[in-house]
Short mmCIF file of C-alpha atoms in Angstrom, two decimals:
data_model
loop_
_atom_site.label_atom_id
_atom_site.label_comp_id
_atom_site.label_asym_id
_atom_site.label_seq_id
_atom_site.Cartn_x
_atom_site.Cartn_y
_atom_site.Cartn_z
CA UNK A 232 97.71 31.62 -75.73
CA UNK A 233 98.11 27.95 -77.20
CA UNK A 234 94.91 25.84 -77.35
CA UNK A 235 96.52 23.63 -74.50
CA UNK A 236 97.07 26.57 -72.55
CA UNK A 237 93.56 27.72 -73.13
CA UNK A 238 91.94 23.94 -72.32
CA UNK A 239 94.19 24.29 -68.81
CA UNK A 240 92.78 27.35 -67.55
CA UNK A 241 89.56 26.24 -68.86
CA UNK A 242 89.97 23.37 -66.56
CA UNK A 243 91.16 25.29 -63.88
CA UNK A 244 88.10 27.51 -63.94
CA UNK A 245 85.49 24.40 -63.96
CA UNK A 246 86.76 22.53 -61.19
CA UNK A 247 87.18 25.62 -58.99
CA UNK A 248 83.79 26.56 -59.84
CA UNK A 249 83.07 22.67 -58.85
CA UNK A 250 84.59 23.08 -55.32
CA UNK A 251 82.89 26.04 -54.32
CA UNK A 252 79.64 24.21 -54.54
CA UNK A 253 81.00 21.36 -53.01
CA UNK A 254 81.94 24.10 -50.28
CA UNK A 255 78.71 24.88 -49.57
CA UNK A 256 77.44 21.68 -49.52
CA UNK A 257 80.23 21.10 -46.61
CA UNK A 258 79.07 24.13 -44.57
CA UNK A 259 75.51 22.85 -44.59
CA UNK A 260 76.65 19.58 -43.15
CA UNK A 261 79.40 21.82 -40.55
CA UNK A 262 77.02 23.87 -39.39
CA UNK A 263 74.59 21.01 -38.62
CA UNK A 264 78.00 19.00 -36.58
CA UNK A 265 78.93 22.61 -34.96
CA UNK A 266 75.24 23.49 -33.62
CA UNK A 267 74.46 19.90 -32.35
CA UNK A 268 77.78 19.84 -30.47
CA UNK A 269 77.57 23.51 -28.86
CA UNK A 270 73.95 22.14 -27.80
CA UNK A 271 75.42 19.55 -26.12
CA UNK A 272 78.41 21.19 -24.40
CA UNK A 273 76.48 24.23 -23.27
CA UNK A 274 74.30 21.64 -21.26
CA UNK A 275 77.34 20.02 -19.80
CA UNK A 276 75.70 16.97 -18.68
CA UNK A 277 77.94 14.88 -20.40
CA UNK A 278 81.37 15.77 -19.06
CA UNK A 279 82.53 14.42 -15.89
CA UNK A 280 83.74 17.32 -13.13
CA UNK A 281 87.18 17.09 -14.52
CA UNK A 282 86.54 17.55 -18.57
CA UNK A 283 84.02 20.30 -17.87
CA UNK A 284 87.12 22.95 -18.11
CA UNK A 285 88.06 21.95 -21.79
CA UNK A 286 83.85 23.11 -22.39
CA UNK A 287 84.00 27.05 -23.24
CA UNK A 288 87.23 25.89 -25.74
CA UNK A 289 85.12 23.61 -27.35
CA UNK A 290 82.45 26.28 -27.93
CA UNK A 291 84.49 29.20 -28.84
CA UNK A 292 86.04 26.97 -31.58
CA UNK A 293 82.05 25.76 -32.60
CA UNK A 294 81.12 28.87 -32.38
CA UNK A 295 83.43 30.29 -34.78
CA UNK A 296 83.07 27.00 -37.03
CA UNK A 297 79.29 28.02 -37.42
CA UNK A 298 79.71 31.46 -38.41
CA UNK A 299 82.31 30.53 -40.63
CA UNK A 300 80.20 28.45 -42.37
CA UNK A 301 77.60 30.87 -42.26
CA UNK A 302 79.49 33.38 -44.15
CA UNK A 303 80.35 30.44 -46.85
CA UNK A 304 76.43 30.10 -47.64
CA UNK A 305 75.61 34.00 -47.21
CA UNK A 306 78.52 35.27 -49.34
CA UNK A 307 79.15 32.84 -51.85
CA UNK A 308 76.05 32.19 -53.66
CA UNK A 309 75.54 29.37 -55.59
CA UNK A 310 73.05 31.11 -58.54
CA UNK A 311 75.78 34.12 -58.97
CA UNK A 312 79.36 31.75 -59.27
CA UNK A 313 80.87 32.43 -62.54
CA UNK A 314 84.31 32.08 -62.00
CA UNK A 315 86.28 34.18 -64.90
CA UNK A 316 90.11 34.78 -65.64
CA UNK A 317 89.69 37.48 -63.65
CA UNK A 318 88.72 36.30 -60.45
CA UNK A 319 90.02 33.03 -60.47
CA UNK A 320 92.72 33.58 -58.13
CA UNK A 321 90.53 35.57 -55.90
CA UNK A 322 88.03 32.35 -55.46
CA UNK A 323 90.80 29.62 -55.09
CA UNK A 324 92.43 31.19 -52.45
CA UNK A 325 88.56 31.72 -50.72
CA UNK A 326 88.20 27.82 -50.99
CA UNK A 327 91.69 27.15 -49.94
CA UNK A 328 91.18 29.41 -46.43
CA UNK A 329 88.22 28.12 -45.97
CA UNK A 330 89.78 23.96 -46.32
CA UNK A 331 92.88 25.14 -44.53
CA UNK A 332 90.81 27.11 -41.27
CA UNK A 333 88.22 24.40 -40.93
CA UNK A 334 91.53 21.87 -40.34
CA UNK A 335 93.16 23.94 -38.46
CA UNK A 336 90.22 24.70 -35.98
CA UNK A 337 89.14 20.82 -35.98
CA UNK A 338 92.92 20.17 -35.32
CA UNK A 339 92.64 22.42 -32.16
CA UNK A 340 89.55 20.59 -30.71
CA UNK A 341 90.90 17.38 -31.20
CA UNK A 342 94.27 18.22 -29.51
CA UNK A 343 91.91 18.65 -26.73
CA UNK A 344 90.26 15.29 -27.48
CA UNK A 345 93.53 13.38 -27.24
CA UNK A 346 93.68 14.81 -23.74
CA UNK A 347 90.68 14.54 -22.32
CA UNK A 348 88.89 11.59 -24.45
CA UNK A 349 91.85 9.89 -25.78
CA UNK A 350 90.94 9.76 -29.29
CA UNK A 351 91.11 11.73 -32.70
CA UNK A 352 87.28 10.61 -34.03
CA UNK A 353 86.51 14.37 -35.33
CA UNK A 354 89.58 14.97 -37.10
CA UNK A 355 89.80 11.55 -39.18
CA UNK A 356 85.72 12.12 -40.27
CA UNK A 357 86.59 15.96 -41.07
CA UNK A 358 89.77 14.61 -43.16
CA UNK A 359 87.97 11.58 -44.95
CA UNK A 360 85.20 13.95 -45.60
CA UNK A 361 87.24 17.03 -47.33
CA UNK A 362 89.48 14.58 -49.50
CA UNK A 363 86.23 12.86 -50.88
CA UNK A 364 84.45 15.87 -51.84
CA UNK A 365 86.82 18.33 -52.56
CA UNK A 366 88.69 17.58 -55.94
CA UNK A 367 92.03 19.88 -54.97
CA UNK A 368 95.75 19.04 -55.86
CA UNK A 369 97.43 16.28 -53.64
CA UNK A 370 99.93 18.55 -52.74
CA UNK A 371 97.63 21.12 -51.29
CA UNK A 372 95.85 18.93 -49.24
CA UNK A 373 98.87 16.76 -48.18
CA UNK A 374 100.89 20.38 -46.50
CA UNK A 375 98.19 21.41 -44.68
CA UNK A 376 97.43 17.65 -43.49
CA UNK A 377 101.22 17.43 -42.40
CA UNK A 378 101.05 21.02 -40.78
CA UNK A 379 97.47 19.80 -38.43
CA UNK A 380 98.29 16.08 -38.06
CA UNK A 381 102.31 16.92 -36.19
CA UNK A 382 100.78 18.33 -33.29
CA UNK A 383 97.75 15.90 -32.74
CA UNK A 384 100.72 13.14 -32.52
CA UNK A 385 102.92 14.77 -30.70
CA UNK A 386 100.07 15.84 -27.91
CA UNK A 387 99.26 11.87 -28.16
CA UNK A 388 102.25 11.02 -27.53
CA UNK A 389 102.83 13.78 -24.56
CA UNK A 390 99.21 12.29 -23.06
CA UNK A 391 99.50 8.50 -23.24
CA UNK A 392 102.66 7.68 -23.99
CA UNK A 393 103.39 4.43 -26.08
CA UNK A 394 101.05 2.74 -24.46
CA UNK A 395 98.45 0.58 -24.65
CA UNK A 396 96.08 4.01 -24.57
CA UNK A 397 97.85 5.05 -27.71
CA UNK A 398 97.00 2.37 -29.82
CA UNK A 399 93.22 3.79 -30.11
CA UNK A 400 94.83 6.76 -31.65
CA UNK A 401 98.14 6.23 -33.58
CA UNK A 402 96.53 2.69 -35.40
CA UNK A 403 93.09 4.88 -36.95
CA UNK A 404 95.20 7.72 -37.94
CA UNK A 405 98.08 5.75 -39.50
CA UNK A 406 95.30 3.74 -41.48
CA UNK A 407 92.71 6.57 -41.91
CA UNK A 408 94.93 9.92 -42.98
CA UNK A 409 97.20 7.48 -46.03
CA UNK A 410 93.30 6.04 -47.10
CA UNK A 411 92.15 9.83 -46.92
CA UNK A 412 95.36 10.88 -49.46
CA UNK A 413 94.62 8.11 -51.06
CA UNK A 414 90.99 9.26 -51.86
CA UNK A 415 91.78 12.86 -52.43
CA UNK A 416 94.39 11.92 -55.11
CA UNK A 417 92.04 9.45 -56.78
CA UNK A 418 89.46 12.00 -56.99
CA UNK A 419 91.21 14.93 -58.16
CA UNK A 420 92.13 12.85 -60.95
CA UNK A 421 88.84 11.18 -62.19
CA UNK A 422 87.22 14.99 -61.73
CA UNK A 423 90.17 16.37 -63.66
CA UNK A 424 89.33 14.09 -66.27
CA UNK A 425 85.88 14.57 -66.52
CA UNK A 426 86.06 18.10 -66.36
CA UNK A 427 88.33 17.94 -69.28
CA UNK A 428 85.92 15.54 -71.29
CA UNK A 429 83.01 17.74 -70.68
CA UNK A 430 85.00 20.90 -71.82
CA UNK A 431 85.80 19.36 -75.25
CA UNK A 432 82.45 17.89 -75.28
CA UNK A 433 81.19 21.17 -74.86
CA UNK A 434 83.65 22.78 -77.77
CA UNK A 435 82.70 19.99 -80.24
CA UNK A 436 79.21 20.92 -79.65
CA UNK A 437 80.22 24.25 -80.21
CA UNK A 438 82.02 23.56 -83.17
CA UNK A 439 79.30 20.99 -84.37
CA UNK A 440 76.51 24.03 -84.31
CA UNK A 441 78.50 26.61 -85.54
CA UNK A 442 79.21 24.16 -88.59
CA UNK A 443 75.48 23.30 -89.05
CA UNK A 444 75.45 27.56 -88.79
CA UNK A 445 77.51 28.25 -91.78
CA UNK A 446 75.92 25.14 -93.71
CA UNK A 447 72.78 26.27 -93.16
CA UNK A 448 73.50 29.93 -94.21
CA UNK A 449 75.51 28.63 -97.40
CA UNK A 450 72.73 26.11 -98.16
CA UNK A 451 70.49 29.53 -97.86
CA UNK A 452 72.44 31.19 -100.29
CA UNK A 453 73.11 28.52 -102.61
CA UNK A 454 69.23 28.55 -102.61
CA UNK A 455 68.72 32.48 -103.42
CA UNK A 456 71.27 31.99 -106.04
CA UNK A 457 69.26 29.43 -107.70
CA UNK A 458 66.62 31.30 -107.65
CA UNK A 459 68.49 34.66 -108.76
CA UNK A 460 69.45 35.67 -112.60
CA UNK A 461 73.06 36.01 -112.09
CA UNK A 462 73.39 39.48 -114.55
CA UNK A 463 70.21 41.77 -113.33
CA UNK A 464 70.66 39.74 -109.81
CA UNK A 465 66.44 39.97 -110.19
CA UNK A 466 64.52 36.77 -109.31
CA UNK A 467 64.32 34.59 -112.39
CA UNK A 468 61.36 32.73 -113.82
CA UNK A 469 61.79 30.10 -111.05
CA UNK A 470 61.49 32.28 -108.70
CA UNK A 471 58.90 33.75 -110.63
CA UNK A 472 56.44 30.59 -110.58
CA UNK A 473 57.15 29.60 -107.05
CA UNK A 474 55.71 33.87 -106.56
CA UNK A 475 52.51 32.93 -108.51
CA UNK A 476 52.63 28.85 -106.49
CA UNK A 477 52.38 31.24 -103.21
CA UNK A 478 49.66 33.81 -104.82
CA UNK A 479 47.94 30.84 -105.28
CA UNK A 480 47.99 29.13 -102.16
CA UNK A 481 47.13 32.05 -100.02
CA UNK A 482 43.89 32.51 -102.29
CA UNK A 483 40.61 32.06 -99.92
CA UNK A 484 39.13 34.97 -101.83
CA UNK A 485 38.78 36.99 -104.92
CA UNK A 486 42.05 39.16 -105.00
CA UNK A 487 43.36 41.93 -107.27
CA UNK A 488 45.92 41.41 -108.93
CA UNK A 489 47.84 43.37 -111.94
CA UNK A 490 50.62 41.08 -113.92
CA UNK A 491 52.98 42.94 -116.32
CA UNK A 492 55.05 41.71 -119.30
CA UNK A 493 57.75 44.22 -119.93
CA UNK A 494 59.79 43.91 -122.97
CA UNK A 495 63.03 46.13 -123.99
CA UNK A 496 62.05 47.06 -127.80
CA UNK A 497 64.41 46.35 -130.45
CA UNK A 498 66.90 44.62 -127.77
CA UNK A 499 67.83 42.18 -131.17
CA UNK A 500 69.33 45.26 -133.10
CA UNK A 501 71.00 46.86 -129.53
CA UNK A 502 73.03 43.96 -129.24
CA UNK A 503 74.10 43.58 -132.74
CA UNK A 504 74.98 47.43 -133.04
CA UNK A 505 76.72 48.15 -129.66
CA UNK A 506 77.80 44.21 -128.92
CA UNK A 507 76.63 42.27 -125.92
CA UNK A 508 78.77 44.06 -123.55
CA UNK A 509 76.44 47.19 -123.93
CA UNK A 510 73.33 45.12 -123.74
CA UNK A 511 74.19 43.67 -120.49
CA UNK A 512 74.29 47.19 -119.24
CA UNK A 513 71.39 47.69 -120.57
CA UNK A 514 69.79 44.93 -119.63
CA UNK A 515 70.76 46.06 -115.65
CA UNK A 516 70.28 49.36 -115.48
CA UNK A 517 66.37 48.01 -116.69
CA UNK A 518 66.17 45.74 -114.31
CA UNK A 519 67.73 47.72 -111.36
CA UNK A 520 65.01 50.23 -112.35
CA UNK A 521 62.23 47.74 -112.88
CA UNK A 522 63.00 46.09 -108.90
CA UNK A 523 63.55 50.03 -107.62
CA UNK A 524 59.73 50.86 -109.19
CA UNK A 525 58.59 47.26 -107.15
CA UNK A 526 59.70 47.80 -104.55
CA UNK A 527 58.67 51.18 -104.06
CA UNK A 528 54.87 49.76 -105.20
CA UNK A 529 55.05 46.43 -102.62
CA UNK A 530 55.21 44.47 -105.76
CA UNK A 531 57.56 41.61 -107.64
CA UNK A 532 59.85 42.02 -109.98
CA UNK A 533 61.30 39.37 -112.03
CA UNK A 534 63.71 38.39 -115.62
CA UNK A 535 61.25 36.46 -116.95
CA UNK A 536 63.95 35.85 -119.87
CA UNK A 537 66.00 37.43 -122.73
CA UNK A 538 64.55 41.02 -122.74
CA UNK A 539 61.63 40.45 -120.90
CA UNK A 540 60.53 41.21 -117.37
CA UNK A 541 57.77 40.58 -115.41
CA UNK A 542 56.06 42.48 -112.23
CA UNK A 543 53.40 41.10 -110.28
CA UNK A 544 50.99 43.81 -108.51
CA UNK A 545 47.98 43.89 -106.17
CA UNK A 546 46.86 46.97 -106.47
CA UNK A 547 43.25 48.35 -108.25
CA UNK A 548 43.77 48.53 -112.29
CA UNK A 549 43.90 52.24 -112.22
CA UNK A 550 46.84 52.36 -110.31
CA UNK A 551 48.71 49.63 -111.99
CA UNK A 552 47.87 51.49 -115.02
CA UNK A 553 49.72 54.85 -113.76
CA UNK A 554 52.76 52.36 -112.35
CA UNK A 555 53.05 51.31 -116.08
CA UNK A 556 53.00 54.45 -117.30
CA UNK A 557 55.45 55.63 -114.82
CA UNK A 558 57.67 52.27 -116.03
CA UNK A 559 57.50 53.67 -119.67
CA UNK A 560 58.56 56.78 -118.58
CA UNK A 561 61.09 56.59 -116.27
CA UNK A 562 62.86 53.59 -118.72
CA UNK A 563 63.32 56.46 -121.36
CA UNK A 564 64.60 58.87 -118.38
CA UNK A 565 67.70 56.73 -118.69
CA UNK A 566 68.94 57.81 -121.57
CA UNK A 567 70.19 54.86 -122.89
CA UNK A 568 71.86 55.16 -126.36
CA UNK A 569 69.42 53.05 -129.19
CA UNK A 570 70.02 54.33 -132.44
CA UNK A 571 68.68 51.09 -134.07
CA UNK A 572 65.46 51.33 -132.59
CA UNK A 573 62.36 52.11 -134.32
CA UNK A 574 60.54 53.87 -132.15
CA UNK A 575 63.27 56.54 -130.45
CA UNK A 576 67.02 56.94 -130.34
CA UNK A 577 66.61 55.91 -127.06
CA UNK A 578 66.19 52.70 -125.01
CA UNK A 579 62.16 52.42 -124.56
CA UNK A 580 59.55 49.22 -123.39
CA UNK A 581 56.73 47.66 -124.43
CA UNK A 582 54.15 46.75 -121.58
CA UNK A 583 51.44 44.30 -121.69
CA UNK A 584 49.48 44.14 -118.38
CA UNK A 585 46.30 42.55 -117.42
CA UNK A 586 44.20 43.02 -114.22
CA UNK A 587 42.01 40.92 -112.83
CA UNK A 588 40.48 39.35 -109.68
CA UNK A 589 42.05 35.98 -109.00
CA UNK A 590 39.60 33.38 -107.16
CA UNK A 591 42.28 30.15 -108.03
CA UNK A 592 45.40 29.60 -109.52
CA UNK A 593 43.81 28.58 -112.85
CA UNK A 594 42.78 32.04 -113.34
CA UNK A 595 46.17 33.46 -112.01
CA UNK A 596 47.80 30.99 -114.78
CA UNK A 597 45.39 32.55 -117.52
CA UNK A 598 46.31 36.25 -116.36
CA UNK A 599 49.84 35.60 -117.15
CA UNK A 600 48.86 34.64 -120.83
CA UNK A 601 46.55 37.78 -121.03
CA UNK A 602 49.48 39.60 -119.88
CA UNK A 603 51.83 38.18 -122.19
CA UNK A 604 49.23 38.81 -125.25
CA UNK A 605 48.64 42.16 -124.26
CA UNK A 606 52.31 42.68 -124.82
CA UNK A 607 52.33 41.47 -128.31
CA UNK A 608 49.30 43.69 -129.06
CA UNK A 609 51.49 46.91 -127.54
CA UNK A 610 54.18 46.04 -130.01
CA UNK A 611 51.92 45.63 -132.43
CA UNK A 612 50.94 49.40 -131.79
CA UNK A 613 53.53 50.82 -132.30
CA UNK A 614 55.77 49.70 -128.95
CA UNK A 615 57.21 52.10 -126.28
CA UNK A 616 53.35 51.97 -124.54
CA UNK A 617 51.42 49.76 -122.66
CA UNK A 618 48.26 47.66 -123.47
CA UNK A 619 45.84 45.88 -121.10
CA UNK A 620 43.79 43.39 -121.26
CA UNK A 621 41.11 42.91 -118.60
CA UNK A 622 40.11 39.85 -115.72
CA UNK A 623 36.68 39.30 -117.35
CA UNK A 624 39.42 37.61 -120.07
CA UNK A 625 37.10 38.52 -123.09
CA UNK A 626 36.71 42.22 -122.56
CA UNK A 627 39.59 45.21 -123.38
CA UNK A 628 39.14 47.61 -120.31
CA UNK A 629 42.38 49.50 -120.10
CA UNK A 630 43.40 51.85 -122.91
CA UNK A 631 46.50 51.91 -124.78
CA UNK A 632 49.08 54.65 -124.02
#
């Protein structure tokens, strides 16, 4: 289906769905006319001996107007409309009936008005009132106007004649019923249009907040990118000191917290012997390893550049001490190829680590340099262990391995 096609039956849908609560708005009001007038025709006080015959007529037809309406408000509910593809059909042709049987009923009684009263009041308010509120094709309305209007002429014309009588009944009608079309035409169009300017309103809108959508979520990843390394895909030393900005802001007492400086040993000579191809891939399968062991811990891992990585803990120093060893270990259970290493045949890490507990960010920013000489003194032993250097920042606590 086109997009013209599409904006039709859209517009089809919203002004049917804008009719049947016009509808019941009109049943309201036709129940109010119908009771009122049965009141007064049951009491009969009104009606000279000679009209009282047309009074049961008048009832019946009242009678039936009321419960017709009554079934409007009871079975079409104004809270559960949602007219649909599906039942679009089904609710046009409801409204239509209901347009077409309240004529034709108000066309009966006022045949009987033309006789007995001589005039067609009822059926011109009736008409004026369904072409103002009703926004319906012209040529829907104009049939069934042509189909109720014939025979109130022709009975005024069988009753008075042309007359001076029938000028009380042919003038109103002649101006009222063209005014009425009139109305009904003008008003199908300006709701047509309106419809159709809130339906691409509503689209734009649509279209608007899906755009701000997709901006948002490529602003979001544009943002993750910037703060990923693009080979390990780990957070990168950005990311890293915005970690350590938040440590430090959520800080409103003295905290635990392990940092680790990981290093790849002899990464210089890797890359010279097996080319930088092969040290990518080892460089990832580290890192994938490194955020695995993190993760696993509730902890942060991050490329804190070249070789390096870095992993940010809160856990007592005894543990962080077994998650380093565990690091050292489980680096060597991958069994990458080194032959230019010093230390194995093997890819193997250094670890520097120091635990403390953090009361400001001055003291987190000093942990990271413990942290990073603590690495330096691990290589200086010998590399492929781990070396720690404590939070009272002039004291050695944790052994090397």
């Amino acid at each position: 289906m086109g997009n013209q096609e599409e904006l039709a039956l859209s517009i089809q849908k919203e002004m049917i769905q804008f009719n049947l609560k016009r509808m019941r708005t009109v049943a309201w009001i036709l129940m109010y006319i119908s009771a009122i007038i049965t009141i007064i025709h049951y009491g009969e006080v009104f009606f000279v001996k000679t009209e009282r015959a047309m009074v049961p007529a008048y009832i019946a037809i009242h009678t039936i107007l009321f419960y017709l309406d009554l079934a409007v408000l009871l079975f079409v509910k104004e809270k559960k409309l949602k007219v649909t593809s599906l039942n679009l059909r089904k609710y046009e042709t409801i409204l239509l009936a209901y347009i077409y049987t309240i004529l034709l009923l108000i066309s009966v009684i006022t045949v009987m008005d033309v006789y007995f009263f001589k005039h067609t009041a009822l059926y011109e308010v009736l008409f004026l009132l369904i072409c103002t509120v009703f926004a319906i094709p012209f040529l829907k309305i104009f049939w069934i106007m042509l189909i109720t209007v014939s025979p109130i002429l022709i009975s005024a014309y069988l009753s008075v004649g042309i007359s001076g009588e029938s000028i009380k009944i042919f003038l109103p009608m002649s101006l009222i019923i063209p005014i009425g079309l009139m109305i009904q035409r003008h008003t199908y169009k300006v709701q047509s249009k309106i419809t159709k300017q809130h339906i691409l309103l509503q689209e734009e809108m649509k279209k608007s907040k899906n755009l701000s959508k997709l901006l948002a979520e490529k602003n979001n990843e544009l943002s993750e990118q910037v703060l990923r390394d693009t080979l390990t895909n780990l957070p990168n030393r950005r990311a890293f000191n915005n970690k350590l900005t938040q440590i430090g802001q959520q800080l409103s007492k003295p905290t635990s917290l392990s940092v680790m400086m990981i290093d790849i040993d002899f990464f210089k000579n890797l890359n010279d012997y097996y080319g930088h191809l092969q040290g990518d891939e080892a460089l990832i399968k580290v890192a994938a390893l490194l955020d695995e062991i993190a993760e696993k811990y509730n902890a942060f891992a991050a490329r804190w550049g070249g070789e390096e990585f870095v992993i940010v803990s809160q856990h007592a120093a005894k543990f962080s001490e077994h998650v380093c060893e565990e690091i050292l270990e489980e680096v060597r259970n991958l069994n990458i190829r080194h032959e230019r290493s010093e230390v194995a045949d093997i890819v193997t890490v250094s670890i520097g680590m120091c635990h403390a507990k953090i009361s400001n960010s001055e003291q987190l920013k000093i942990c990271c340099e413990l942290a990073d000489q603590a690495l330096y003194t691990a290589k200086q032993n010998g590399r492929n262990n781990f070396y720690c250097k404590s939070g009272n920042f002039d004291e050695d606590v944790c052994l090397p391995f």
